[in-house]
Amino acid sequence: MTIKLLAVSAALIGMAVTGAVIPGICDEAARATPVVTTPAAPIKVAAASQQTAPDFTGITTWFNSKPLSLADLRGKVVLVDFWTYGCVNCVNTLPHVTDLYAKYKDKGLVVVGVHTPEFPFERSASNVQAALKRHGITYPVAQDNDSKTWNAYSNQYWPAQYIIDQNGKIVFQHAGEGRYDEIDRTVGKLLNASS
Protein backbone atom coordinates (compact mmCIF):
# COMPACT_ATOMS: atom_id res chain seq x y z
CA MET A 1 0.00 0.00 0.00
CA THR A 2 1.38 3.40 -0.93
CA ILE A 3 1.74 6.21 1.57
CA LYS A 4 -0.93 8.27 -0.27
CA LEU A 5 -3.43 5.37 -0.19
CA LEU A 6 -2.67 4.81 3.49
CA ALA A 7 -3.26 8.51 4.25
CA VAL A 8 -6.57 8.53 2.34
CA SER A 9 -7.68 5.36 4.14
CA ALA A 10 -6.84 6.88 7.52
CA ALA A 11 -8.74 10.07 6.64
CA LEU A 12 -11.81 8.11 5.55
CA ILE A 13 -11.76 6.06 8.73
CA GLY A 14 -11.38 9.22 10.81
CA MET A 15 -14.30 10.86 9.04
CA ALA A 16 -16.45 7.77 9.46
CA VAL A 17 -15.67 7.59 13.18
CA THR A 18 -16.41 11.27 13.77
CA GLY A 19 -19.41 11.39 11.44
CA ALA A 20 -17.84 13.97 9.16
CA VAL A 21 -19.21 14.46 5.64
CA ILE A 22 -16.76 13.97 2.77
CA PRO A 23 -17.22 16.86 0.30
CA GLY A 24 -18.13 15.71 -3.21
CA ILE A 25 -18.83 12.17 -2.04
CA CYS A 26 -21.36 12.61 0.72
CA ASP A 27 -22.98 15.90 -0.28
CA GLU A 28 -26.38 14.21 -0.30
CA ALA A 29 -25.98 13.59 3.44
CA ALA A 30 -25.41 17.30 4.02
CA ARG A 31 -28.47 18.24 1.92
CA ALA A 32 -30.74 15.54 3.27
CA THR A 33 -33.75 16.45 5.33
CA PRO A 34 -33.05 15.50 8.92
CA VAL A 35 -34.88 12.40 10.04
CA VAL A 36 -36.80 12.98 13.23
CA THR A 37 -37.28 9.87 15.27
CA THR A 38 -39.16 9.36 18.46
CA PRO A 39 -37.70 7.17 21.17
CA ALA A 40 -38.86 3.59 21.11
CA ALA A 41 -41.59 2.79 23.57
CA PRO A 42 -40.16 1.18 26.69
CA ILE A 43 -40.83 -2.47 27.25
CA LYS A 44 -43.20 -3.30 30.08
CA VAL A 45 -44.41 -6.73 31.05
CA ALA A 46 -48.13 -6.61 31.76
CA ALA A 47 -49.18 -7.81 35.20
CA ALA A 48 -51.52 -10.36 33.64
CA SER A 49 -48.67 -12.03 31.77
CA GLN A 50 -46.04 -12.11 34.49
CA GLN A 51 -43.30 -14.60 33.82
CA THR A 52 -41.03 -16.25 36.32
CA ALA A 53 -37.65 -14.55 36.37
CA PRO A 54 -34.73 -16.69 35.20
CA ASP A 55 -32.02 -17.37 37.76
CA PHE A 56 -28.47 -16.03 37.55
CA THR A 57 -26.47 -18.47 35.45
CA GLY A 58 -22.91 -18.65 34.12
CA ILE A 59 -21.68 -15.99 36.54
CA THR A 60 -17.87 -15.97 36.65
CA THR A 61 -17.42 -13.59 39.59
CA TRP A 62 -19.62 -12.00 42.25
CA PHE A 63 -18.70 -8.59 43.67
CA ASN A 64 -20.00 -7.18 46.97
CA SER A 65 -21.79 -10.46 47.75
CA LYS A 66 -21.59 -14.19 47.97
CA PRO A 67 -23.21 -15.94 44.97
CA LEU A 68 -26.95 -15.29 44.90
CA SER A 69 -29.92 -17.14 43.45
CA LEU A 70 -33.46 -15.94 42.99
CA ALA A 71 -34.66 -18.80 45.21
CA ASP A 72 -32.56 -17.28 48.04
CA LEU A 73 -34.15 -13.89 47.34
CA ARG A 74 -37.77 -15.07 47.43
CA GLY A 75 -39.80 -12.70 49.59
CA LYS A 76 -37.66 -9.73 48.50
CA VAL A 77 -38.20 -7.25 45.68
CA VAL A 78 -35.29 -7.60 43.25
CA LEU A 79 -34.08 -5.12 40.66
CA VAL A 80 -31.89 -6.83 38.07
CA ASP A 81 -29.88 -4.17 36.22
CA PHE A 82 -28.03 -5.27 33.07
CA TRP A 83 -25.14 -2.92 32.41
CA THR A 84 -21.52 -2.63 31.38
CA TYR A 85 -19.07 0.00 32.55
CA GLY A 86 -18.05 0.99 29.02
CA CYS A 87 -21.61 1.99 28.03
CA VAL A 88 -22.33 5.70 28.54
CA ASN A 89 -26.08 5.06 28.83
CA CYS A 90 -25.41 2.50 31.56
CA VAL A 91 -23.15 4.92 33.41
CA ASN A 92 -25.89 7.57 33.18
CA THR A 93 -28.33 5.24 34.97
CA LEU A 94 -25.97 4.22 37.79
CA PRO A 95 -26.67 7.21 40.08
CA HIS A 96 -30.39 6.39 39.90
CA VAL A 97 -29.82 2.70 40.61
CA THR A 98 -27.50 3.43 43.55
CA ASP A 99 -29.97 6.00 44.95
CA LEU A 100 -32.83 3.49 44.65
CA TYR A 101 -30.72 0.90 46.46
CA ALA A 102 -29.86 3.34 49.26
CA LYS A 103 -33.51 4.35 49.62
CA TYR A 104 -35.02 0.83 49.77
CA LYS A 105 -32.28 -1.65 50.77
CA ASP A 106 -33.40 -1.68 54.41
CA LYS A 107 -37.04 -2.15 53.36
CA GLY A 108 -36.53 -5.34 51.33
CA LEU A 109 -35.06 -4.30 47.96
CA VAL A 110 -32.13 -6.23 46.56
CA VAL A 111 -30.37 -4.75 43.54
CA VAL A 112 -28.29 -7.13 41.47
CA GLY A 113 -26.20 -5.53 38.76
CA VAL A 114 -25.48 -8.00 35.98
CA HIS A 115 -22.32 -6.77 34.28
CA THR A 116 -22.45 -8.25 30.78
CA PRO A 117 -19.51 -7.01 28.68
CA GLU A 118 -19.94 -5.65 25.20
CA PHE A 119 -16.20 -5.39 24.47
CA PRO A 120 -13.26 -7.66 25.41
CA PHE A 121 -11.67 -5.14 27.81
CA GLU A 122 -14.90 -5.16 29.88
CA ARG A 123 -14.36 -8.84 30.69
CA SER A 124 -11.57 -8.07 33.17
CA ALA A 125 -12.65 -8.56 36.79
CA SER A 126 -10.17 -5.91 37.95
CA ASN A 127 -11.66 -3.39 35.48
CA VAL A 128 -15.17 -4.18 36.76
CA GLN A 129 -13.96 -3.82 40.36
CA ALA A 130 -12.42 -0.43 39.54
CA ALA A 131 -15.71 0.68 37.93
CA LEU A 132 -17.66 -0.36 41.03
CA LYS A 133 -15.35 1.74 43.18
CA ARG A 134 -15.45 4.69 40.76
CA HIS A 135 -19.27 4.73 40.75
CA GLY A 136 -19.77 3.94 44.44
CA ILE A 137 -21.61 0.67 43.77
CA THR A 138 -22.05 -1.38 46.94
CA TYR A 139 -24.91 -3.65 45.86
CA PRO A 140 -24.21 -7.16 44.52
CA VAL A 141 -22.83 -7.33 40.98
CA ALA A 142 -22.61 -10.53 38.95
CA GLN A 143 -20.00 -10.71 36.19
CA ASP A 144 -21.77 -12.36 33.23
CA ASN A 145 -18.82 -12.69 30.82
CA ASP A 146 -20.43 -15.43 28.73
CA SER A 147 -23.82 -13.64 28.54
CA LYS A 148 -25.60 -16.64 30.03
CA THR A 149 -27.81 -14.63 32.39
CA TRP A 150 -28.29 -12.03 29.62
CA ASN A 151 -29.52 -14.82 27.31
CA ALA A 152 -31.69 -16.41 30.01
CA TYR A 153 -33.58 -13.09 30.23
CA SER A 154 -33.61 -12.76 26.42
CA ASN A 155 -32.15 -9.34 27.05
CA GLN A 156 -31.03 -7.23 24.10
CA TYR A 157 -30.10 -3.83 25.52
CA TRP A 158 -27.66 -1.99 27.76
CA PRO A 159 -28.90 -0.82 30.19
CA ALA A 160 -32.02 -2.82 31.02
CA GLN A 161 -33.88 -3.12 34.30
CA TYR A 162 -36.17 -5.93 35.45
CA ILE A 163 -38.18 -5.65 38.66
CA ILE A 164 -39.02 -9.00 40.22
CA ASP A 165 -41.71 -9.25 42.86
CA GLN A 166 -41.59 -11.24 46.10
CA ASN A 167 -42.91 -14.33 44.29
CA GLY A 168 -40.14 -14.33 41.67
CA LYS A 169 -42.24 -12.87 38.82
CA ILE A 170 -41.05 -10.12 36.48
CA VAL A 171 -43.54 -7.30 36.95
CA PHE A 172 -41.71 -4.46 35.19
CA GLN A 173 -39.15 -4.29 32.41
CA HIS A 174 -37.44 -1.28 30.87
CA ALA A 175 -34.58 -0.83 28.42
CA GLY A 176 -32.51 2.34 28.24
CA GLU A 177 -32.29 5.45 30.32
CA GLY A 178 -35.21 7.13 32.05
CA ARG A 179 -38.46 6.09 33.72
CA TYR A 180 -36.70 6.53 37.06
CA ASP A 181 -39.80 7.78 38.88
CA GLU A 182 -41.85 4.88 37.56
CA ILE A 183 -39.20 2.39 38.66
CA ASP A 184 -39.12 4.01 42.11
CA ARG A 185 -42.94 3.93 42.40
CA THR A 186 -43.09 0.28 41.29
CA VAL A 187 -40.50 -0.77 43.87
CA GLY A 188 -42.22 1.31 46.56
CA LYS A 189 -45.65 -0.21 45.83
CA LEU A 190 -44.27 -3.76 45.92
CA LEU A 191 -42.50 -3.13 49.22
CA ASN A 192 -45.58 -1.47 50.77
CA ALA A 193 -47.80 -4.32 49.63
CA SER A 194 -45.66 -6.78 51.59
CA SER A 195 -45.59 -4.78 54.84
Tab-separated table of C-alpha atoms in Angstrom:
chain	number	residue	atom	x	y	z
A	1	MET	CA	0.000	0.000	0.000
A	2	THR	CA	1.377	3.399	-0.929
A	3	ILE	CA	1.739	6.214	1.567
A	4	LYS	CA	-0.927	8.268	-0.266
A	5	LEU	CA	-3.430	5.375	-0.193
A	6	LEU	CA	-2.668	4.805	3.493
A	7	ALA	CA	-3.261	8.509	4.253
A	8	VAL	CA	-6.572	8.534	2.338
A	9	SER	CA	-7.684	5.360	4.140
A	10	ALA	CA	-6.835	6.878	7.521
A	11	ALA	CA	-8.738	10.070	6.636
A	12	LEU	CA	-11.812	8.110	5.554
A	13	ILE	CA	-11.761	6.056	8.734
A	14	GLY	CA	-11.377	9.220	10.814
A	15	MET	CA	-14.302	10.855	9.039
A	16	ALA	CA	-16.446	7.767	9.463
A	17	VAL	CA	-15.670	7.588	13.176
A	18	THR	CA	-16.407	11.272	13.767
A	19	GLY	CA	-19.411	11.390	11.444
A	20	ALA	CA	-17.838	13.970	9.156
A	21	VAL	CA	-19.208	14.460	5.641
A	22	ILE	CA	-16.757	13.966	2.770
A	23	PRO	CA	-17.219	16.858	0.300
A	24	GLY	CA	-18.129	15.710	-3.206
A	25	ILE	CA	-18.827	12.174	-2.039
A	26	CYS	CA	-21.363	12.608	0.723
A	27	ASP	CA	-22.981	15.896	-0.277
A	28	GLU	CA	-26.380	14.205	-0.298
A	29	ALA	CA	-25.984	13.591	3.435
A	30	ALA	CA	-25.413	17.301	4.023
A	31	ARG	CA	-28.471	18.241	1.923
A	32	ALA	CA	-30.737	15.537	3.273
A	33	THR	CA	-33.747	16.454	5.330
A	34	PRO	CA	-33.055	15.502	8.921
A	35	VAL	CA	-34.878	12.405	10.036
A	36	VAL	CA	-36.804	12.977	13.230
A	37	THR	CA	-37.276	9.867	15.271
A	38	THR	CA	-39.156	9.364	18.462
A	39	PRO	CA	-37.699	7.174	21.166
A	40	ALA	CA	-38.859	3.588	21.109
A	41	ALA	CA	-41.587	2.786	23.566
A	42	PRO	CA	-40.163	1.180	26.689
A	43	ILE	CA	-40.835	-2.469	27.252
A	44	LYS	CA	-43.195	-3.300	30.080
A	45	VAL	CA	-44.406	-6.726	31.054
A	46	ALA	CA	-48.132	-6.613	31.764
A	47	ALA	CA	-49.176	-7.806	35.202
A	48	ALA	CA	-51.519	-10.364	33.643
A	49	SER	CA	-48.670	-12.028	31.772
A	50	GLN	CA	-46.039	-12.115	34.493
A	51	GLN	CA	-43.300	-14.599	33.821
A	52	THR	CA	-41.026	-16.245	36.322
A	53	ALA	CA	-37.647	-14.547	36.370
A	54	PRO	CA	-34.731	-16.688	35.205
A	55	ASP	CA	-32.016	-17.374	37.762
A	56	PHE	CA	-28.467	-16.032	37.549
A	57	THR	CA	-26.474	-18.466	35.448
A	58	GLY	CA	-22.913	-18.645	34.118
A	59	ILE	CA	-21.676	-15.988	36.537
A	60	THR	CA	-17.867	-15.966	36.646
A	61	THR	CA	-17.419	-13.586	39.590
A	62	TRP	CA	-19.622	-11.998	42.251
A	63	PHE	CA	-18.700	-8.592	43.672
A	64	ASN	CA	-20.001	-7.179	46.972
A	65	SER	CA	-21.790	-10.456	47.748
A	66	LYS	CA	-21.594	-14.186	47.970
A	67	PRO	CA	-23.205	-15.945	44.972
A	68	LEU	CA	-26.950	-15.286	44.898
A	69	SER	CA	-29.915	-17.144	43.453
A	70	LEU	CA	-33.464	-15.945	42.989
A	71	ALA	CA	-34.660	-18.796	45.215
A	72	ASP	CA	-32.561	-17.281	48.037
A	73	LEU	CA	-34.148	-13.886	47.344
A	74	ARG	CA	-37.770	-15.072	47.429
A	75	GLY	CA	-39.796	-12.702	49.585
A	76	LYS	CA	-37.659	-9.728	48.498
A	77	VAL	CA	-38.195	-7.248	45.682
A	78	VAL	CA	-35.294	-7.605	43.251
A	79	LEU	CA	-34.083	-5.118	40.657
A	80	VAL	CA	-31.890	-6.826	38.067
A	81	ASP	CA	-29.879	-4.173	36.222
A	82	PHE	CA	-28.033	-5.271	33.073
A	83	TRP	CA	-25.136	-2.921	32.411
A	84	THR	CA	-21.525	-2.631	31.380
A	85	TYR	CA	-19.074	0.004	32.550
A	86	GLY	CA	-18.053	0.994	29.018
A	87	CYS	CA	-21.609	1.995	28.034
A	88	VAL	CA	-22.333	5.704	28.544
A	89	ASN	CA	-26.084	5.063	28.827
A	90	CYS	CA	-25.414	2.503	31.561
A	91	VAL	CA	-23.149	4.921	33.410
A	92	ASN	CA	-25.885	7.569	33.183
A	93	THR	CA	-28.327	5.238	34.972
A	94	LEU	CA	-25.968	4.215	37.787
A	95	PRO	CA	-26.671	7.211	40.081
A	96	HIS	CA	-30.394	6.389	39.898
A	97	VAL	CA	-29.815	2.697	40.614
A	98	THR	CA	-27.499	3.434	43.550
A	99	ASP	CA	-29.970	5.998	44.948
A	100	LEU	CA	-32.829	3.492	44.651
A	101	TYR	CA	-30.717	0.900	46.460
A	102	ALA	CA	-29.859	3.344	49.256
A	103	LYS	CA	-33.513	4.346	49.617
A	104	TYR	CA	-35.016	0.829	49.772
A	105	LYS	CA	-32.280	-1.646	50.769
A	106	ASP	CA	-33.402	-1.676	54.414
A	107	LYS	CA	-37.038	-2.149	53.361
A	108	GLY	CA	-36.534	-5.336	51.330
A	109	LEU	CA	-35.064	-4.302	47.963
A	110	VAL	CA	-32.128	-6.226	46.564
A	111	VAL	CA	-30.373	-4.754	43.536
A	112	VAL	CA	-28.287	-7.130	41.465
A	113	GLY	CA	-26.197	-5.534	38.761
A	114	VAL	CA	-25.479	-8.005	35.984
A	115	HIS	CA	-22.318	-6.775	34.280
A	116	THR	CA	-22.446	-8.247	30.778
A	117	PRO	CA	-19.515	-7.006	28.685
A	118	GLU	CA	-19.941	-5.654	25.196
A	119	PHE	CA	-16.201	-5.390	24.467
A	120	PRO	CA	-13.262	-7.658	25.406
A	121	PHE	CA	-11.671	-5.136	27.809
A	122	GLU	CA	-14.898	-5.160	29.878
A	123	ARG	CA	-14.359	-8.844	30.689
A	124	SER	CA	-11.570	-8.073	33.170
A	125	ALA	CA	-12.652	-8.561	36.792
A	126	SER	CA	-10.170	-5.911	37.948
A	127	ASN	CA	-11.657	-3.393	35.483
A	128	VAL	CA	-15.166	-4.176	36.758
A	129	GLN	CA	-13.960	-3.817	40.363
A	130	ALA	CA	-12.419	-0.426	39.536
A	131	ALA	CA	-15.708	0.683	37.928
A	132	LEU	CA	-17.659	-0.365	41.033
A	133	LYS	CA	-15.349	1.735	43.181
A	134	ARG	CA	-15.450	4.686	40.760
A	135	HIS	CA	-19.275	4.725	40.748
A	136	GLY	CA	-19.768	3.937	44.445
A	137	ILE	CA	-21.614	0.675	43.769
A	138	THR	CA	-22.053	-1.377	46.936
A	139	TYR	CA	-24.914	-3.646	45.865
A	140	PRO	CA	-24.207	-7.155	44.517
A	141	VAL	CA	-22.831	-7.333	40.984
A	142	ALA	CA	-22.609	-10.529	38.950
A	143	GLN	CA	-20.003	-10.709	36.185
A	144	ASP	CA	-21.766	-12.363	33.228
A	145	ASN	CA	-18.821	-12.686	30.817
A	146	ASP	CA	-20.432	-15.431	28.729
A	147	SER	CA	-23.822	-13.643	28.535
A	148	LYS	CA	-25.604	-16.643	30.034
A	149	THR	CA	-27.814	-14.634	32.390
A	150	TRP	CA	-28.294	-12.032	29.622
A	151	ASN	CA	-29.517	-14.818	27.311
A	152	ALA	CA	-31.694	-16.410	30.014
A	153	TYR	CA	-33.577	-13.092	30.232
A	154	SER	CA	-33.610	-12.764	26.422
A	155	ASN	CA	-32.150	-9.337	27.053
A	156	GLN	CA	-31.030	-7.234	24.097
A	157	TYR	CA	-30.096	-3.835	25.520
A	158	TRP	CA	-27.657	-1.985	27.764
A	159	PRO	CA	-28.905	-0.817	30.189
A	160	ALA	CA	-32.024	-2.825	31.022
A	161	GLN	CA	-33.882	-3.122	34.295
A	162	TYR	CA	-36.169	-5.929	35.451
A	163	ILE	CA	-38.183	-5.654	38.660
A	164	ILE	CA	-39.016	-8.997	40.221
A	165	ASP	CA	-41.709	-9.255	42.862
A	166	GLN	CA	-41.586	-11.240	46.104
A	167	ASN	CA	-42.907	-14.334	44.291
A	168	GLY	CA	-40.143	-14.328	41.669
A	169	LYS	CA	-42.239	-12.868	38.823
A	170	ILE	CA	-41.051	-10.122	36.477
A	171	VAL	CA	-43.543	-7.297	36.951
A	172	PHE	CA	-41.705	-4.465	35.193
A	173	GLN	CA	-39.148	-4.292	32.413
A	174	HIS	CA	-37.443	-1.280	30.868
A	175	ALA	CA	-34.582	-0.827	28.416
A	176	GLY	CA	-32.509	2.336	28.236
A	177	GLU	CA	-32.286	5.454	30.322
A	178	GLY	CA	-35.209	7.131	32.050
A	179	ARG	CA	-38.461	6.092	33.718
A	180	TYR	CA	-36.697	6.530	37.057
A	181	ASP	CA	-39.796	7.778	38.879
A	182	GLU	CA	-41.849	4.878	37.557
A	183	ILE	CA	-39.203	2.387	38.662
A	184	ASP	CA	-39.122	4.010	42.109
A	185	ARG	CA	-42.940	3.931	42.397
A	186	THR	CA	-43.088	0.279	41.295
A	187	VAL	CA	-40.498	-0.774	43.874
A	188	GLY	CA	-42.216	1.314	46.562
A	189	LYS	CA	-45.648	-0.214	45.828
A	190	LEU	CA	-44.269	-3.761	45.917
A	191	LEU	CA	-42.504	-3.131	49.219
A	192	ASN	CA	-45.583	-1.467	50.766
A	193	ALA	CA	-47.804	-4.322	49.631
A	194	SER	CA	-45.656	-6.780	51.585
A	195	SER	CA	-45.587	-4.784	54.836
